[in-house]
mmCIF file of C-alpha atoms in Angstrom:
data_model
loop_
_atom_site.group_PDB
_atom_site.id
_atom_site.type_symbol
_atom_site.label_atom_id
_atom_site.label_comp_id
_atom_site.label_asym_id
_atom_site.label_seq_id
_atom_site.Cartn_x
_atom_site.Cartn_y
_atom_site.Cartn_z
ATOM 1 C CA UNK Z 1 26.331 -85.681 -29.672
ATOM 2 C CA UNK Z 2 27.993 -85.857 -33.074
ATOM 3 C CA UNK Z 3 29.785 -88.974 -34.268
ATOM 4 C CA UNK Z 4 32.841 -86.961 -35.222
ATOM 5 C CA UNK Z 5 34.918 -84.082 -33.941
ATOM 6 C CA UNK Z 6 36.412 -81.599 -36.412
ATOM 7 C CA UNK Z 7 39.404 -79.366 -35.751
ATOM 8 C CA UNK Z 8 41.196 -76.837 -37.943
ATOM 9 C CA UNK Z 9 44.704 -75.451 -37.642
ATOM 10 C CA UNK Z 10 45.718 -72.685 -40.044
ATOM 11 C CA UNK Z 11 48.965 -70.931 -40.867
ATOM 12 C CA UNK Z 12 51.266 -73.655 -39.626
ATOM 13 C CA UNK Z 13 54.596 -74.877 -40.965
ATOM 14 C CA UNK Z 14 54.333 -78.651 -41.268
ATOM 15 C CA UNK Z 15 57.311 -80.870 -40.630
ATOM 16 C CA UNK Z 16 58.300 -83.894 -42.642
ATOM 17 C CA UNK Z 17 59.203 -87.129 -40.884
ATOM 18 C CA UNK Z 18 62.550 -86.830 -42.670
ATOM 19 C CA UNK Z 19 63.260 -83.576 -40.813
ATOM 20 C CA UNK Z 20 61.728 -84.472 -37.440
ATOM 21 C CA UNK Z 21 64.570 -86.455 -35.903
ATOM 22 C CA UNK Z 22 68.338 -86.085 -35.957
ATOM 23 C CA UNK Z 23 70.713 -89.028 -35.549
ATOM 24 C CA UNK Z 24 72.863 -88.522 -32.466
ATOM 25 C CA UNK Z 25 75.885 -90.501 -31.369
ATOM 26 C CA UNK Z 26 77.130 -90.914 -27.833
ATOM 27 C CA UNK Z 27 80.140 -93.173 -27.647
ATOM 28 C CA UNK Z 28 79.225 -96.454 -29.311
ATOM 29 C CA UNK Z 29 75.515 -95.795 -28.949
ATOM 30 C CA UNK Z 30 73.354 -94.006 -31.457
ATOM 31 C CA UNK Z 31 69.814 -92.739 -31.140
ATOM 32 C CA UNK Z 32 67.455 -90.206 -32.682
ATOM 33 C CA UNK Z 33 66.527 -86.985 -30.958
ATOM 34 C CA UNK Z 34 63.915 -84.437 -31.901
ATOM 35 C CA UNK Z 35 65.196 -81.758 -34.250
ATOM 36 C CA UNK Z 36 64.773 -78.051 -33.511
ATOM 37 C CA UNK Z 37 62.218 -77.932 -36.325
ATOM 38 C CA UNK Z 38 60.229 -80.743 -34.693
ATOM 39 C CA UNK Z 39 60.248 -79.025 -31.297
ATOM 40 C CA UNK Z 40 59.051 -75.783 -32.918
ATOM 41 C CA UNK Z 41 56.316 -77.608 -34.830
ATOM 42 C CA UNK Z 42 55.129 -79.407 -31.679
ATOM 43 C CA UNK Z 43 54.993 -76.180 -29.695
ATOM 44 C CA UNK Z 44 53.126 -74.195 -32.371
ATOM 45 C CA UNK Z 45 50.744 -76.975 -33.429
ATOM 46 C CA UNK Z 46 49.827 -77.967 -29.879
ATOM 47 C CA UNK Z 47 49.190 -74.339 -28.903
ATOM 48 C CA UNK Z 48 46.833 -73.984 -31.882
ATOM 49 C CA UNK Z 49 45.108 -77.254 -30.938
ATOM 50 C CA UNK Z 50 44.697 -76.124 -27.323
ATOM 51 C CA UNK Z 51 41.496 -74.210 -28.172
ATOM 52 C CA UNK Z 52 39.864 -77.612 -28.829
ATOM 53 C CA UNK Z 53 41.161 -79.319 -25.684
ATOM 54 C CA UNK Z 54 38.086 -79.069 -23.433
ATOM 55 C CA UNK Z 55 35.390 -79.872 -26.038
ATOM 56 C CA UNK Z 56 37.581 -82.634 -27.474
ATOM 57 C CA UNK Z 57 38.103 -84.235 -24.080
ATOM 58 C CA UNK Z 58 34.331 -84.029 -23.437
ATOM 59 C CA UNK Z 59 33.711 -85.715 -26.800
ATOM 60 C CA UNK Z 60 36.203 -88.498 -25.954
ATOM 61 C CA UNK Z 61 34.781 -88.898 -22.438
ATOM 62 C CA UNK Z 62 31.256 -89.385 -23.822
ATOM 63 C CA UNK Z 63 32.513 -91.884 -26.378
ATOM 64 C CA UNK Z 64 34.400 -93.858 -23.708
ATOM 65 C CA UNK Z 65 31.054 -94.457 -21.992
ATOM 66 C CA UNK Z 66 29.493 -95.705 -25.253
ATOM 67 C CA UNK Z 67 32.386 -97.715 -26.700
ATOM 68 C CA UNK Z 68 34.079 -100.389 -24.542
ATOM 69 C CA UNK Z 69 37.329 -100.627 -26.562
ATOM 70 C CA UNK Z 70 37.836 -97.071 -27.776
ATOM 71 C CA UNK Z 71 39.746 -96.829 -31.020
ATOM 72 C CA UNK Z 72 40.140 -93.792 -33.230
ATOM 73 C CA UNK Z 73 39.837 -93.011 -36.909
ATOM 74 C CA UNK Z 74 41.747 -89.902 -37.931
ATOM 75 C CA UNK Z 75 41.136 -88.232 -41.278
ATOM 76 C CA UNK Z 76 43.354 -85.353 -42.302
ATOM 77 C CA UNK Z 77 42.809 -82.787 -45.017
ATOM 78 C CA UNK Z 78 46.070 -81.006 -45.777
ATOM 79 C CA UNK Z 79 45.535 -77.790 -47.714
ATOM 80 C CA UNK Z 80 48.896 -76.650 -48.976
ATOM 81 C CA UNK Z 81 50.078 -73.539 -50.758
ATOM 82 C CA UNK Z 82 50.833 -74.255 -54.410
ATOM 83 C CA UNK Z 83 54.602 -73.927 -53.874
ATOM 84 C CA UNK Z 84 54.544 -76.615 -51.153
ATOM 85 C CA UNK Z 85 52.075 -78.923 -52.924
ATOM 86 C CA UNK Z 86 54.254 -78.889 -56.018
ATOM 87 C CA UNK Z 87 58.006 -78.718 -56.221
ATOM 88 C CA UNK Z 88 60.297 -78.369 -59.186
ATOM 89 C CA UNK Z 89 63.261 -80.556 -59.995
ATOM 90 C CA UNK Z 90 63.867 -78.592 -63.166
ATOM 91 C CA UNK Z 91 62.346 -75.396 -64.497
ATOM 92 C CA UNK Z 92 59.634 -77.182 -66.467
ATOM 93 C CA UNK Z 93 59.139 -80.220 -64.183
ATOM 94 C CA UNK Z 94 56.281 -79.746 -61.695
ATOM 95 C CA UNK Z 95 55.751 -82.671 -59.276
ATOM 96 C CA UNK Z 96 53.398 -83.205 -56.338
ATOM 97 C CA UNK Z 97 55.057 -83.171 -52.917
ATOM 98 C CA UNK Z 98 55.187 -86.383 -50.837
ATOM 99 C CA UNK Z 99 52.766 -85.168 -48.205
ATOM 100 C CA UNK Z 100 52.448 -88.502 -46.408
ATOM 101 C CA UNK Z 101 55.610 -87.507 -44.545
ATOM 102 C CA UNK Z 102 53.633 -84.800 -42.708
ATOM 103 C CA UNK Z 103 51.087 -87.198 -41.176
ATOM 104 C CA UNK Z 104 52.993 -88.721 -38.242
ATOM 105 C CA UNK Z 105 53.886 -85.429 -36.543
ATOM 106 C CA UNK Z 106 50.247 -84.283 -36.763
ATOM 107 C CA UNK Z 107 48.956 -87.632 -35.479
ATOM 108 C CA UNK Z 108 51.298 -87.452 -32.468
ATOM 109 C CA UNK Z 109 50.116 -83.961 -31.522
ATOM 110 C CA UNK Z 110 46.465 -84.963 -31.748
ATOM 111 C CA UNK Z 111 47.175 -87.976 -29.519
ATOM 112 C CA UNK Z 112 48.670 -85.662 -26.908
ATOM 113 C CA UNK Z 113 45.611 -83.416 -26.856
ATOM 114 C CA UNK Z 114 43.159 -86.339 -26.907
ATOM 115 C CA UNK Z 115 45.076 -88.153 -24.198
ATOM 116 C CA UNK Z 116 44.905 -91.479 -26.048
ATOM 117 C CA UNK Z 117 48.044 -93.185 -27.332
ATOM 118 C CA UNK Z 118 48.176 -93.349 -31.125
ATOM 119 C CA UNK Z 119 48.466 -97.150 -30.951
ATOM 120 C CA UNK Z 120 44.653 -97.045 -30.640
ATOM 121 C CA UNK Z 121 44.333 -95.341 -34.034
ATOM 122 C CA UNK Z 122 42.891 -98.066 -36.235
ATOM 123 C CA UNK Z 123 42.766 -95.923 -39.345
ATOM 124 C CA UNK Z 124 44.680 -92.808 -40.352
ATOM 125 C CA UNK Z 125 44.176 -91.272 -43.774
ATOM 126 C CA UNK Z 126 45.021 -88.023 -45.470
ATOM 127 C CA UNK Z 127 43.938 -86.061 -48.482
ATOM 128 C CA UNK Z 128 46.245 -83.415 -49.842
ATOM 129 C CA UNK Z 129 45.092 -80.507 -51.933
ATOM 130 C CA UNK Z 130 46.380 -77.064 -52.789
ATOM 131 C CA UNK Z 131 45.126 -73.513 -52.679
ATOM 132 C CA UNK Z 132 46.568 -70.555 -54.548
ATOM 133 C CA UNK Z 133 45.652 -67.896 -51.975
ATOM 134 C CA UNK Z 134 47.406 -69.177 -48.840
ATOM 135 C CA UNK Z 135 51.014 -68.861 -47.760
ATOM 136 C CA UNK Z 136 51.116 -71.578 -45.085
ATOM 137 C CA UNK Z 137 49.302 -74.912 -44.805
ATOM 138 C CA UNK Z 138 45.898 -75.429 -43.181
ATOM 139 C CA UNK Z 139 45.027 -78.799 -41.638
ATOM 140 C CA UNK Z 140 41.520 -80.111 -40.999
ATOM 141 C CA UNK Z 141 41.396 -83.065 -38.605
ATOM 142 C CA UNK Z 142 38.313 -85.263 -38.394
ATOM 143 C CA UNK Z 143 38.264 -87.630 -35.430
ATOM 144 C CA UNK Z 144 35.818 -90.534 -35.150
ATOM 145 C CA UNK Z 145 35.562 -93.089 -32.369
ATOM 146 C CA UNK Z 146 35.150 -96.816 -32.992
ATOM 147 C CA UNK Z 147 35.452 -100.095 -31.125
ATOM 148 C CA UNK Z 148 38.928 -101.373 -31.981
ATOM 149 C CA UNK Z 149 37.797 -104.953 -31.243
ATOM 150 C CA UNK Z 150 35.568 -104.679 -34.343
ATOM 151 C CA UNK Z 151 38.708 -104.574 -36.464
ATOM 152 C CA UNK Z 152 39.021 -108.314 -36.925
ATOM 153 C CA UNK Z 153 40.757 -109.243 -40.196
ATOM 154 C CA UNK Z 154 37.891 -111.200 -41.791
ATOM 155 C CA UNK Z 155 35.450 -108.344 -41.080
ATOM 156 C CA UNK Z 156 37.751 -105.763 -42.650
ATOM 157 C CA UNK Z 157 38.493 -107.930 -45.688
ATOM 158 C CA UNK Z 158 34.753 -108.458 -46.146
ATOM 159 C CA UNK Z 159 34.171 -104.697 -45.886
ATOM 160 C CA UNK Z 160 36.637 -104.145 -48.738
ATOM 161 C CA UNK Z 161 35.177 -107.093 -50.699
ATOM 162 C CA UNK Z 162 38.415 -109.050 -50.522
ATOM 163 C CA UNK Z 163 38.019 -112.794 -50.207
ATOM 164 C CA UNK Z 164 40.530 -115.059 -48.500
ATOM 165 C CA UNK Z 165 41.378 -116.539 -51.932
ATOM 166 C CA UNK Z 166 42.648 -113.125 -53.110
ATOM 167 C CA UNK Z 167 45.310 -113.029 -50.421
ATOM 168 C CA UNK Z 168 47.598 -115.417 -52.293
ATOM 169 C CA UNK Z 169 48.095 -117.699 -49.302
#
């Protein structure tokens, strides 16, 4: 079996973390509730992910037998239409969009399909890019399984060639 599982969702409207929750007040209490946009995103994205449900759960089941403390690495490739990748503040001022705001909503939907809480995600990363010939974003999701007990600080710092003396402690 492969060491990774790849999924693709096309023609989806992504939702920014800024637009996902609405502050709500009830008497002296306040809380955040899901916005209509978030509920729509969750419904559409999860229905598109549903085609992967059975093979994904089989992949996770096999990995649970191999890995005692199952953790996940999630890599996202966000392919955005040019008009979403860039935005204009002024007519001649083209700036890249802050796409990191799209990650959390996607991560939550993947966790639902996988059936593993996102607290077990030891690494989540995203690459954003643009394409001129699409009207709505496409998201590639690459899921890898690891032992989350291997993520001890000294091991990770060594992996990134960072010595204890560089921490400024």
